[in-house]
Amino acid sequence: MSYETILAESSEGIGTLTINRPGALNALNSQVLAELTSAAEAFDADPEVRVIVITGNEKAFAAGADIKEMAEKSYAEVYLADWFAGWDRLTRVRKPIIAAVAGYALGGGCELAMMADFIIAADTAKFGQPEINLGVMPGMGGSQRLTRAIGKAKAMDLCLTGRFIGAEEAERSGLVARVVPADELLAETRKAAAGIAQKSLLATIGVKEAVNAAFETTLSQGLLFERRTFHAAFGTQDQKEGMRAFSEKREAKFTDS
Ligand code: CO8
């Protein structure tokens, strides 16, 4: 399938989606939404792909929703079209997703990065929710996922002031998993993705479902879900292979069975 606003390529188990609107700092318009979510779903269904990476360019991961596309919309239009609810499709992708962020990740760009399972940031990355400067507020998860990620104080600070934070502060706050030098961002992300691609897909999807359950359930329900998912792993060949390989001091060869 060919796309106009993103690049999609896969190799060695890693499906990479690159937002490609450099002239607009990768602003997220409806076409990016449609293409990125469709491409991510296609990777999710592709047995050759085991991990998905979403990235931008060195200047911008994405500088937000496309302000020019939104500017003249009416309440009725955005309400009836349920604007941006379509991004939820990305959160239903079952395979692990890593966001590799360099440059600006603002507004919807920060919110998109937070829809990934974790973020690896270049030391040049800048995160923010500057919607307040446009007379609006976050609309793709900035008030919810950001608050869960970094707590009320920091989320309020970012959403109310619109200030940007750098990669170090983002890592300190728990928004970002790792910070790497900008020129190593893609190599480091690929290395992380390649490592995950070697694991049993049954286990990586189980981890993703269990960690995400922590955001949706009580602690006792989450712990029960985790335990049951752990128990289910004992019905897999990959559990036998992984534990035997440990005893036999060799690399495990997982077969997703
Ligand atoms: N939308 C559209 N175009 C953009 C955007 C954007 N978000 N960001 C940058 N661009 C365009 C600029 O208009 C410019 O285009 P042109 O050359 O044609 O004038 C080009 O990209 C380069 O941008 P700048 O010249 O501004 O580059 P600078 O390096 O000077 O500045 C900044 C970089 C600081 C990132 C600046 O571009 C900026 O402030 N951008 C806007 C950031 C922003 O406010 N983002 C939030 C957008 S709102 C949002 O995401 C809401 C999401 C949820 C909505 C839910 C609705 C229901």
PDB file of C-alpha atoms and ligand atoms in Angstrom:
ATOM      1  CA  MET A   1       0.000   0.000   0.000  1.00  0.00           C
ATOM      2  CA  SER A   2       1.299   3.475  -0.796  1.00  0.00           C
ATOM      3  CA  TYR A   3       0.929   6.488   1.462  1.00  0.00           C
ATOM      4  CA  GLU A   4       1.449  10.205   0.928  1.00  0.00           C
ATOM      5  CA  THR A   5       2.071  11.550   4.420  1.00  0.00           C
ATOM      6  CA  ILE A   6       3.990   8.691   5.963  1.00  0.00           C
ATOM      7  CA  LEU A   7       6.660   6.204   4.969  1.00  0.00           C
ATOM      8  CA  ALA A   8       6.126   2.589   5.924  1.00  0.00           C
ATOM      9  CA  GLU A   9       8.830  -0.058   5.675  1.00  0.00           C
ATOM     10  CA  SER A  10       9.605  -3.256   7.463  1.00  0.00           C
ATOM     11  CA  SER A  11      12.692  -5.368   7.903  1.00  0.00           C
ATOM     12  CA  GLU A  12      13.948  -7.923  10.409  1.00  0.00           C
ATOM     13  CA  GLY A  13      10.668  -8.000  12.289  1.00  0.00           C
ATOM     14  CA  ILE A  14      10.517  -4.225  12.781  1.00  0.00           C
ATOM     15  CA  GLY A  15       7.835  -2.166  11.048  1.00  0.00           C
ATOM     16  CA  THR A  16       8.817   1.491  10.889  1.00  0.00           C
ATOM     17  CA  LEU A  17       6.344   4.311  10.290  1.00  0.00           C
ATOM     18  CA  THR A  18       7.878   7.703   9.569  1.00  0.00           C
ATOM     19  CA  ILE A  19       5.638  10.763   9.570  1.00  0.00           C
ATOM     20  CA  ASN A  20       6.623  12.659   6.461  1.00  0.00           C
ATOM     21  CA  ARG A  21       5.277  16.204   6.269  1.00  0.00           C
ATOM     22  CA  PRO A  22       8.551  18.058   6.799  1.00  0.00           C
ATOM     23  CA  GLY A  23       7.164  21.341   5.420  1.00  0.00           C
ATOM     24  CA  ALA A  24       4.609  21.471   8.245  1.00  0.00           C
ATOM     25  CA  LEU A  25       6.821  20.045  11.009  1.00  0.00           C
ATOM     26  CA  ASN A  26       4.898  16.777  10.607  1.00  0.00           C
ATOM     27  CA  ALA A  27       1.610  18.373  11.723  1.00  0.00           C
ATOM     28  CA  LEU A  28      -1.024  15.671  12.091  1.00  0.00           C
ATOM     29  CA  ASN A  29      -3.856  16.224   9.650  1.00  0.00           C
ATOM     30  CA  SER A  30      -6.702  13.825   8.845  1.00  0.00           C
ATOM     31  CA  GLN A  31      -4.659  12.124   6.155  1.00  0.00           C
ATOM     32  CA  VAL A  32      -1.795  11.385   8.557  1.00  0.00           C
ATOM     33  CA  LEU A  33      -4.315   9.994  11.012  1.00  0.00           C
ATOM     34  CA  ALA A  34      -5.893   7.738   8.387  1.00  0.00           C
ATOM     35  CA  GLU A  35      -2.571   6.574   6.939  1.00  0.00           C
ATOM     36  CA  LEU A  36      -0.690   6.065  10.185  1.00  0.00           C
ATOM     37  CA  THR A  37      -3.484   4.114  11.849  1.00  0.00           C
ATOM     38  CA  SER A  38      -4.072   1.971   8.724  1.00  0.00           C
ATOM     39  CA  ALA A  39      -0.357   1.257   8.351  1.00  0.00           C
ATOM     40  CA  ALA A  40      -0.030   0.375  12.035  1.00  0.00           C
ATOM     41  CA  GLU A  41      -2.995  -2.001  11.742  1.00  0.00           C
ATOM     42  CA  ALA A  42      -1.429  -3.559   8.634  1.00  0.00           C
ATOM     43  CA  PHE A  43       1.806  -4.167  10.570  1.00  0.00           C
ATOM     44  CA  ASP A  44      -0.226  -5.586  13.440  1.00  0.00           C
ATOM     45  CA  ALA A  45      -1.731  -8.117  11.028  1.00  0.00           C
ATOM     46  CA  ASP A  46       1.572  -8.870   9.264  1.00  0.00           C
ATOM     47  CA  PRO A  47       3.189 -12.016  10.703  1.00  0.00           C
ATOM     48  CA  GLU A  48       6.627 -10.753   9.599  1.00  0.00           C
ATOM     49  CA  VAL A  49       6.358  -7.695  11.872  1.00  0.00           C
ATOM     50  CA  ARG A  50       6.886  -8.141  15.603  1.00  0.00           C
ATOM     51  CA  VAL A  51       7.496  -4.577  16.807  1.00  0.00           C
ATOM     52  CA  ILE A  52       6.421  -1.198  15.426  1.00  0.00           C
ATOM     53  CA  VAL A  53       8.439   2.028  15.551  1.00  0.00           C
ATOM     54  CA  ILE A  54       6.850   5.427  14.954  1.00  0.00           C
ATOM     55  CA  THR A  55       9.164   8.304  14.240  1.00  0.00           C
ATOM     56  CA  GLY A  56       9.453  11.676  12.514  1.00  0.00           C
ATOM     57  CA  ASN A  57      12.508  13.609  11.405  1.00  0.00           C
ATOM     58  CA  GLU A  58      15.294  15.340  13.324  1.00  0.00           C
ATOM     59  CA  LYS A  59      13.370  18.646  13.569  1.00  0.00           C
ATOM     60  CA  ALA A  60       9.964  17.285  14.552  1.00  0.00           C
ATOM     61  CA  PHE A  61       8.322  14.073  15.629  1.00  0.00           C
ATOM     62  CA  ALA A  62       5.093  16.060  15.143  1.00  0.00           C
ATOM     63  CA  ALA A  63       4.390  19.694  16.082  1.00  0.00           C
ATOM     64  CA  GLY A  64       0.760  18.914  16.864  1.00  0.00           C
ATOM     65  CA  ALA A  65      -2.543  18.543  15.161  1.00  0.00           C
ATOM     66  CA  ASP A  66      -2.695  20.564  11.951  1.00  0.00           C
ATOM     67  CA  ILE A  67      -3.754  24.028  13.121  1.00  0.00           C
ATOM     68  CA  LYS A  68      -4.503  25.170   9.575  1.00  0.00           C
ATOM     69  CA  GLU A  69      -6.888  22.257   9.041  1.00  0.00           C
ATOM     70  CA  MET A  70      -8.640  22.902  12.371  1.00  0.00           C
ATOM     71  CA  ALA A  71      -8.735  26.691  12.463  1.00  0.00           C
ATOM     72  CA  GLU A  72     -12.127  27.323  10.840  1.00  0.00           C
ATOM     73  CA  LYS A  73     -13.966  24.221  12.035  1.00  0.00           C
ATOM     74  CA  SER A  74     -17.202  24.710  13.953  1.00  0.00           C
ATOM     75  CA  TYR A  75     -18.219  22.987  17.161  1.00  0.00           C
ATOM     76  CA  ALA A  76     -20.839  20.963  15.256  1.00  0.00           C
ATOM     77  CA  GLU A  77     -18.276  19.754  12.726  1.00  0.00           C
ATOM     78  CA  VAL A  78     -15.677  18.558  15.244  1.00  0.00           C
ATOM     79  CA  TYR A  79     -18.322  17.139  17.569  1.00  0.00           C
ATOM     80  CA  LEU A  80     -20.273  15.228  14.933  1.00  0.00           C
ATOM     81  CA  ALA A  81     -17.120  13.894  13.301  1.00  0.00           C
ATOM     82  CA  ASP A  82     -15.811  13.071  16.818  1.00  0.00           C
ATOM     83  CA  TRP A  83     -12.542  14.623  15.807  1.00  0.00           C
ATOM     84  CA  PHE A  84      -9.444  12.649  16.605  1.00  0.00           C
ATOM     85  CA  ALA A  85     -11.289   9.725  18.202  1.00  0.00           C
ATOM     86  CA  GLY A  86      -9.847   7.840  15.196  1.00  0.00           C
ATOM     87  CA  TRP A  87      -6.434   7.850  16.887  1.00  0.00           C
ATOM     88  CA  ASP A  88      -7.842   5.311  19.359  1.00  0.00           C
ATOM     89  CA  ARG A  89      -7.262   2.703  16.632  1.00  0.00           C
ATOM     90  CA  LEU A  90      -3.554   2.992  17.349  1.00  0.00           C
ATOM     91  CA  THR A  91      -4.096   2.082  20.979  1.00  0.00           C
ATOM     92  CA  ARG A  92      -5.820  -1.129  19.898  1.00  0.00           C
ATOM     93  CA  VAL A  93      -2.703  -2.347  18.062  1.00  0.00           C
ATOM     94  CA  ARG A  94      -1.553  -5.433  19.986  1.00  0.00           C
ATOM     95  CA  LYS A  95       2.134  -5.530  19.045  1.00  0.00           C
ATOM     96  CA  PRO A  96       4.572  -3.322  20.962  1.00  0.00           C
ATOM     97  CA  ILE A  97       4.966   0.220  19.628  1.00  0.00           C
ATOM     98  CA  ILE A  98       7.998   2.418  20.325  1.00  0.00           C
ATOM     99  CA  ALA A  99       7.944   6.160  19.599  1.00  0.00           C
ATOM    100  CA  ALA A 100      11.372   7.476  18.567  1.00  0.00           C
ATOM    101  CA  VAL A 101      11.179  11.215  19.154  1.00  0.00           C
ATOM    102  CA  ALA A 102      13.581  13.910  17.975  1.00  0.00           C
ATOM    103  CA  GLY A 103      12.759  17.619  17.897  1.00  0.00           C
ATOM    104  CA  TYR A 104       9.234  18.829  18.584  1.00  0.00           C
ATOM    105  CA  ALA A 105       6.564  16.539  20.030  1.00  0.00           C
ATOM    106  CA  LEU A 106       3.881  19.107  20.787  1.00  0.00           C
ATOM    107  CA  GLY A 107       0.150  18.945  21.332  1.00  0.00           C
ATOM    108  CA  GLY A 108      -1.156  16.024  19.306  1.00  0.00           C
ATOM    109  CA  GLY A 109       2.489  15.076  18.632  1.00  0.00           C
ATOM    110  CA  CYS A 110       3.147  14.562  22.338  1.00  0.00           C
ATOM    111  CA  GLU A 111      -0.193  12.793  22.614  1.00  0.00           C
ATOM    112  CA  LEU A 112       0.670  10.492  19.709  1.00  0.00           C
ATOM    113  CA  ALA A 113       4.023   9.639  21.318  1.00  0.00           C
ATOM    114  CA  MET A 114       2.139   8.781  24.517  1.00  0.00           C
ATOM    115  CA  MET A 115      -0.072   6.348  22.598  1.00  0.00           C
ATOM    116  CA  ALA A 116       3.056   4.304  21.941  1.00  0.00           C
ATOM    117  CA  ASP A 117       4.097   1.790  24.585  1.00  0.00           C
ATOM    118  CA  PHE A 118       7.237   3.730  25.376  1.00  0.00           C
ATOM    119  CA  ILE A 119       9.202   6.676  24.132  1.00  0.00           C
ATOM    120  CA  ILE A 120      12.889   6.826  23.293  1.00  0.00           C
ATOM    121  CA  ALA A 121      13.895  10.465  22.947  1.00  0.00           C
ATOM    122  CA  ALA A 122      16.809  12.158  21.254  1.00  0.00           C
ATOM    123  CA  ASP A 123      18.526  14.740  23.450  1.00  0.00           C
ATOM    124  CA  THR A 124      17.033  17.347  21.091  1.00  0.00           C
ATOM    125  CA  ALA A 125      13.429  16.343  21.839  1.00  0.00           C
ATOM    126  CA  LYS A 126      10.988  18.949  23.136  1.00  0.00           C
ATOM    127  CA  PHE A 127       7.641  17.918  24.573  1.00  0.00           C
ATOM    128  CA  GLY A 128       4.703  20.170  25.352  1.00  0.00           C
ATOM    129  CA  GLN A 129       0.952  20.692  25.331  1.00  0.00           C
ATOM    130  CA  PRO A 130       0.754  24.250  23.948  1.00  0.00           C
ATOM    131  CA  GLU A 131      -2.943  24.076  22.967  1.00  0.00           C
ATOM    132  CA  ILE A 132      -3.671  26.624  25.701  1.00  0.00           C
ATOM    133  CA  ASN A 133      -1.908  29.244  23.561  1.00  0.00           C
ATOM    134  CA  LEU A 134      -4.426  28.561  20.776  1.00  0.00           C
ATOM    135  CA  GLY A 135      -7.456  29.049  22.983  1.00  0.00           C
ATOM    136  CA  VAL A 136      -8.128  25.318  23.236  1.00  0.00           C
ATOM    137  CA  MET A 137      -6.902  22.385  25.286  1.00  0.00           C
ATOM    138  CA  PRO A 138      -5.460  18.928  24.665  1.00  0.00           C
ATOM    139  CA  GLY A 139      -7.900  16.676  22.795  1.00  0.00           C
ATOM    140  CA  MET A 140      -6.012  13.442  22.073  1.00  0.00           C
ATOM    141  CA  GLY A 141      -5.089  12.355  25.591  1.00  0.00           C
ATOM    142  CA  GLY A 142      -2.896  15.175  26.889  1.00  0.00           C
ATOM    143  CA  SER A 143      -4.979  15.743  29.986  1.00  0.00           C
ATOM    144  CA  GLN A 144      -5.345  12.007  30.662  1.00  0.00           C
ATOM    145  CA  ARG A 145      -2.303  10.034  29.482  1.00  0.00           C
ATOM    146  CA  LEU A 146       0.082  12.837  30.436  1.00  0.00           C
ATOM    147  CA  THR A 147      -1.401  13.026  33.941  1.00  0.00           C
ATOM    148  CA  ARG A 148      -1.075   9.266  34.354  1.00  0.00           C
ATOM    149  CA  ALA A 149       2.501   9.402  33.019  1.00  0.00           C
ATOM    150  CA  ILE A 150       3.918  12.343  34.968  1.00  0.00           C
ATOM    151  CA  GLY A 151       1.365  13.153  37.677  1.00  0.00           C
ATOM    152  CA  LYS A 152      -0.992  16.042  38.275  1.00  0.00           C
ATOM    153  CA  ALA A 153       1.517  18.752  39.175  1.00  0.00           C
ATOM    154  CA  LYS A 154       3.620  18.428  36.037  1.00  0.00           C
ATOM    155  CA  ALA A 155       0.643  17.759  33.755  1.00  0.00           C
ATOM    156  CA  MET A 156      -1.133  20.862  35.045  1.00  0.00           C
ATOM    157  CA  ASP A 157       2.076  22.861  34.628  1.00  0.00           C
ATOM    158  CA  LEU A 158       2.505  21.777  30.997  1.00  0.00           C
ATOM    159  CA  CYS A 159      -1.172  22.041  29.998  1.00  0.00           C
ATOM    160  CA  LEU A 160      -1.779  25.390  31.732  1.00  0.00           C
ATOM    161  CA  THR A 161       1.435  27.179  30.809  1.00  0.00           C
ATOM    162  CA  GLY A 162       2.043  25.549  27.437  1.00  0.00           C
ATOM    163  CA  ARG A 163       5.771  25.463  28.194  1.00  0.00           C
ATOM    164  CA  PHE A 164       8.022  22.935  26.473  1.00  0.00           C
ATOM    165  CA  ILE A 165      10.225  20.518  28.362  1.00  0.00           C
ATOM    166  CA  GLY A 166      13.453  19.028  27.063  1.00  0.00           C
ATOM    167  CA  ALA A 167      14.349  15.364  26.890  1.00  0.00           C
ATOM    168  CA  GLU A 168      16.135  15.322  30.270  1.00  0.00           C
ATOM    169  CA  GLU A 169      13.152  16.788  32.115  1.00  0.00           C
ATOM    170  CA  ALA A 170      10.827  14.450  30.216  1.00  0.00           C
ATOM    171  CA  GLU A 171      12.888  11.462  31.309  1.00  0.00           C
ATOM    172  CA  ARG A 172      13.089  12.716  34.894  1.00  0.00           C
ATOM    173  CA  SER A 173       9.302  13.115  34.882  1.00  0.00           C
ATOM    174  CA  GLY A 174       8.646   9.596  33.614  1.00  0.00           C
ATOM    175  CA  LEU A 175       7.333  10.599  30.194  1.00  0.00           C
ATOM    176  CA  VAL A 176      10.322   9.171  28.358  1.00  0.00           C
ATOM    177  CA  ALA A 177      11.966   5.785  28.903  1.00  0.00           C
ATOM    178  CA  ARG A 178      15.446   6.663  27.609  1.00  0.00           C
ATOM    179  CA  VAL A 179      17.341   9.636  26.201  1.00  0.00           C
ATOM    180  CA  VAL A 180      20.016   9.044  23.565  1.00  0.00           C
ATOM    181  CA  PRO A 181      22.220  11.335  21.451  1.00  0.00           C
ATOM    182  CA  ALA A 182      20.235  12.611  18.463  1.00  0.00           C
ATOM    183  CA  ASP A 183      22.468  10.982  15.871  1.00  0.00           C
ATOM    184  CA  GLU A 184      21.980   7.602  17.557  1.00  0.00           C
ATOM    185  CA  LEU A 185      18.191   7.789  17.957  1.00  0.00           C
ATOM    186  CA  LEU A 186      17.199   5.460  15.142  1.00  0.00           C
ATOM    187  CA  ALA A 187      20.041   3.003  15.724  1.00  0.00           C
ATOM    188  CA  GLU A 188      19.293   2.806  19.451  1.00  0.00           C
ATOM    189  CA  THR A 189      15.571   2.452  18.813  1.00  0.00           C
ATOM    190  CA  ARG A 190      16.172  -0.297  16.277  1.00  0.00           C
ATOM    191  CA  LYS A 191      18.437  -2.045  18.755  1.00  0.00           C
ATOM    192  CA  ALA A 192      15.691  -1.941  21.392  1.00  0.00           C
ATOM    193  CA  ALA A 193      13.089  -3.046  18.846  1.00  0.00           C
ATOM    194  CA  ALA A 194      15.312  -5.867  17.566  1.00  0.00           C
ATOM    195  CA  GLY A 195      15.688  -7.145  21.120  1.00  0.00           C
ATOM    196  CA  ILE A 196      11.921  -7.163  21.619  1.00  0.00           C
ATOM    197  CA  ALA A 197      11.452  -8.814  18.207  1.00  0.00           C
ATOM    198  CA  GLN A 198      13.509 -11.790  19.454  1.00  0.00           C
ATOM    199  CA  LYS A 199      11.082 -12.508  22.302  1.00  0.00           C
ATOM    200  CA  SER A 200       7.955 -14.624  22.156  1.00  0.00           C
ATOM    201  CA  LEU A 201       5.145 -12.540  20.702  1.00  0.00           C
ATOM    202  CA  LEU A 202       2.827 -14.307  23.132  1.00  0.00           C
ATOM    203  CA  ALA A 203       4.867 -12.857  25.985  1.00  0.00           C
ATOM    204  CA  THR A 204       5.336  -9.354  24.535  1.00  0.00           C
ATOM    205  CA  ILE A 205       1.625  -8.978  23.873  1.00  0.00           C
ATOM    206  CA  GLY A 206       0.923 -10.348  27.354  1.00  0.00           C
ATOM    207  CA  VAL A 207       3.242  -7.750  28.886  1.00  0.00           C
ATOM    208  CA  LYS A 208       1.619  -4.956  26.889  1.00  0.00           C
ATOM    209  CA  GLU A 209      -1.888  -6.013  27.925  1.00  0.00           C
ATOM    210  CA  ALA A 210      -0.915  -6.363  31.587  1.00  0.00           C
ATOM    211  CA  VAL A 211       0.942  -3.049  31.863  1.00  0.00           C
ATOM    212  CA  ASN A 212      -1.898  -1.249  30.104  1.00  0.00           C
ATOM    213  CA  ALA A 213      -4.376  -2.892  32.485  1.00  0.00           C
ATOM    214  CA  ALA A 214      -2.668  -0.919  35.276  1.00  0.00           C
ATOM    215  CA  PHE A 215      -4.205   2.226  33.766  1.00  0.00           C
ATOM    216  CA  GLU A 216      -7.700   0.822  33.478  1.00  0.00           C
ATOM    217  CA  THR A 217      -8.349  -1.294  36.575  1.00  0.00           C
ATOM    218  CA  THR A 218      -8.021  -1.424  40.365  1.00  0.00           C
ATOM    219  CA  LEU A 219      -4.797  -2.877  41.776  1.00  0.00           C
ATOM    220  CA  SER A 220      -6.429  -6.161  42.824  1.00  0.00           C
ATOM    221  CA  GLN A 221      -8.083  -6.630  39.408  1.00  0.00           C
ATOM    222  CA  GLY A 222      -4.807  -5.718  37.671  1.00  0.00           C
ATOM    223  CA  LEU A 223      -2.836  -8.176  39.796  1.00  0.00           C
ATOM    224  CA  LEU A 224      -5.366 -10.906  39.061  1.00  0.00           C
ATOM    225  CA  PHE A 225      -5.191 -10.158  35.333  1.00  0.00           C
ATOM    226  CA  GLU A 226      -1.392 -10.280  35.501  1.00  0.00           C
ATOM    227  CA  ARG A 227      -1.386 -13.571  37.391  1.00  0.00           C
ATOM    228  CA  ARG A 228      -3.852 -15.203  34.990  1.00  0.00           C
ATOM    229  CA  THR A 229      -1.814 -14.001  31.995  1.00  0.00           C
ATOM    230  CA  PHE A 230       1.311 -15.408  33.687  1.00  0.00           C
ATOM    231  CA  HIS A 231      -0.456 -18.730  34.273  1.00  0.00           C
ATOM    232  CA  ALA A 232      -1.524 -18.822  30.622  1.00  0.00           C
ATOM    233  CA  ALA A 233       2.149 -18.615  29.577  1.00  0.00           C
ATOM    234  CA  PHE A 234       2.560 -22.149  30.978  1.00  0.00           C
ATOM    235  CA  GLY A 235       0.308 -23.377  28.208  1.00  0.00           C
ATOM    236  CA  THR A 236       2.844 -22.241  25.586  1.00  0.00           C
ATOM    237  CA  GLN A 237       5.812 -23.938  23.935  1.00  0.00           C
ATOM    238  CA  ASP A 238       7.712 -20.682  24.331  1.00  0.00           C
ATOM    239  CA  GLN A 239       7.605 -20.957  28.141  1.00  0.00           C
ATOM    240  CA  LYS A 240       9.090 -24.468  27.904  1.00  0.00           C
ATOM    241  CA  GLU A 241      11.695 -23.337  25.379  1.00  0.00           C
ATOM    242  CA  GLY A 242      12.632 -20.196  27.355  1.00  0.00           C
ATOM    243  CA  MET A 243      13.105 -22.044  30.643  1.00  0.00           C
ATOM    244  CA  ARG A 244      14.880 -25.042  29.071  1.00  0.00           C
ATOM    245  CA  ALA A 245      17.217 -22.733  27.167  1.00  0.00           C
ATOM    246  CA  PHE A 246      18.124 -21.062  30.450  1.00  0.00           C
ATOM    247  CA  SER A 247      19.009 -24.411  32.051  1.00  0.00           C
ATOM    248  CA  GLU A 248      20.915 -25.526  28.963  1.00  0.00           C
ATOM    249  CA  LYS A 249      22.786 -22.179  28.888  1.00  0.00           C
ATOM    250  CA  ARG A 250      21.802 -21.362  25.302  1.00  0.00           C
ATOM    251  CA  GLU A 251      19.754 -18.707  23.513  1.00  0.00           C
ATOM    252  CA  ALA A 252      16.029 -19.450  23.433  1.00  0.00           C
ATOM    253  CA  LYS A 253      14.415 -19.896  20.025  1.00  0.00           C
ATOM    254  CA  PHE A 254      10.829 -18.760  20.331  1.00  0.00           C
ATOM    255  CA  THR A 255       8.170 -19.875  17.859  1.00  0.00           C
ATOM    256  CA  ASP A 256       5.120 -17.930  19.091  1.00  0.00           C
ATOM    257  CA  SER A 257       3.434 -21.161  19.964  1.00  0.00           C
TER     258      SER A 257
HETATM  259  N1  CO8 B   1      -0.127  22.791  12.346  1.00  0.00           N
HETATM  260  C1  CO8 B   1       0.030  23.261  11.099  1.00  0.00           C
HETATM  261  N2  CO8 B   1       1.201  23.758  10.634  1.00  0.00           N
HETATM  262  C2  CO8 B   1       2.248  23.804  11.496  1.00  0.00           C
HETATM  263  C3  CO8 B   1       2.150  23.331  12.819  1.00  0.00           C
HETATM  264  C4  CO8 B   1       0.892  22.781  13.255  1.00  0.00           C
HETATM  265  N3  CO8 B   1       0.684  22.265  14.461  1.00  0.00           N
HETATM  266  N4  CO8 B   1       3.337  23.509  13.421  1.00  0.00           N
HETATM  267  C5  CO8 B   1       4.158  24.047  12.514  1.00  0.00           C
HETATM  268  N5  CO8 B   1       3.512  24.222  11.351  1.00  0.00           N
HETATM  269  C6  CO8 B   1       4.041  24.786  10.107  1.00  0.00           C
HETATM  270  C7  CO8 B   1       4.184  26.287  10.187  1.00  0.00           C
HETATM  271  O1  CO8 B   1       2.949  26.930   9.943  1.00  0.00           O
HETATM  272  C8  CO8 B   1       5.220  26.535   9.131  1.00  0.00           C
HETATM  273  O2  CO8 B   1       4.606  26.468   7.855  1.00  0.00           O
HETATM  274  P1  CO8 B   1       4.845  27.637   6.753  1.00  0.00           P
HETATM  275  O3  CO8 B   1       6.330  27.539   6.472  1.00  0.00           O
HETATM  276  O4  CO8 B   1       3.982  27.226   5.626  1.00  0.00           O
HETATM  277  O5  CO8 B   1       4.470  28.921   7.422  1.00  0.00           O
HETATM  278  C9  CO8 B   1       6.132  25.309   9.230  1.00  0.00           C
HETATM  279  O6  CO8 B   1       5.362  24.313   9.888  1.00  0.00           O
HETATM  280  C10 CO8 B   1       7.375  25.567  10.053  1.00  0.00           C
HETATM  281  O7  CO8 B   1       6.962  26.080  11.308  1.00  0.00           O
HETATM  282  P2  CO8 B   1       7.579  27.411  11.964  1.00  0.00           P
HETATM  283  O8  CO8 B   1       8.021  28.371  10.899  1.00  0.00           O
HETATM  284  O9  CO8 B   1       6.612  27.904  12.979  1.00  0.00           O
HETATM  285  O10 CO8 B   1       8.887  26.791  12.660  1.00  0.00           O
HETATM  286  P3  CO8 B   1       9.682  27.382  13.914  1.00  0.00           P
HETATM  287  O11 CO8 B   1      10.926  26.561  13.980  1.00  0.00           O
HETATM  288  O12 CO8 B   1       9.796  28.857  13.846  1.00  0.00           O
HETATM  289  O13 CO8 B   1       8.754  27.052  15.190  1.00  0.00           O
HETATM  290  C11 CO8 B   1       7.329  25.655  16.545  1.00  0.00           C
HETATM  291  C12 CO8 B   1       8.543  25.735  15.592  1.00  0.00           C
HETATM  292  C13 CO8 B   1       7.670  26.335  17.876  1.00  0.00           C
HETATM  293  C14 CO8 B   1       7.084  24.165  16.792  1.00  0.00           C
HETATM  294  C15 CO8 B   1       6.081  26.331  15.912  1.00  0.00           C
HETATM  295  O14 CO8 B   1       5.910  25.825  14.604  1.00  0.00           O
HETATM  296  C16 CO8 B   1       4.797  26.079  16.662  1.00  0.00           C
HETATM  297  O15 CO8 B   1       4.562  26.685  17.697  1.00  0.00           O
HETATM  298  N6  CO8 B   1       3.925  25.181  16.107  1.00  0.00           N
HETATM  299  C17 CO8 B   1       2.627  24.924  16.684  1.00  0.00           C
HETATM  300  C18 CO8 B   1       2.726  24.088  17.924  1.00  0.00           C
HETATM  301  C19 CO8 B   1       1.355  23.870  18.515  1.00  0.00           C
HETATM  302  O16 CO8 B   1       0.686  24.778  18.959  1.00  0.00           O
HETATM  303  N7  CO8 B   1       0.917  22.585  18.541  1.00  0.00           N
HETATM  304  C20 CO8 B   1      -0.382  22.231  19.079  1.00  0.00           C
HETATM  305  C21 CO8 B   1      -1.395  22.182  17.987  1.00  0.00           C
HETATM  306  S1  CO8 B   1      -3.062  21.923  18.587  1.00  0.00           S
HETATM  307  C22 CO8 B   1      -3.135  20.283  18.914  1.00  0.00           C
HETATM  308  O17 CO8 B   1      -2.234  19.529  18.685  1.00  0.00           O
HETATM  309  C23 CO8 B   1      -4.458  19.792  19.497  1.00  0.00           C
HETATM  310  C24 CO8 B   1      -4.591  18.286  19.446  1.00  0.00           C
HETATM  311  C25 CO8 B   1      -5.917  17.810  19.903  1.00  0.00           C
HETATM  312  C26 CO8 B   1      -7.048  18.448  19.145  1.00  0.00           C
HETATM  313  C27 CO8 B   1      -8.329  17.729  19.389  1.00  0.00           C
HETATM  314  C28 CO8 B   1      -9.469  18.415  18.637  1.00  0.00           C
HETATM  315  C29 CO8 B   1     -10.800  17.731  18.840  1.00  0.00           C
END
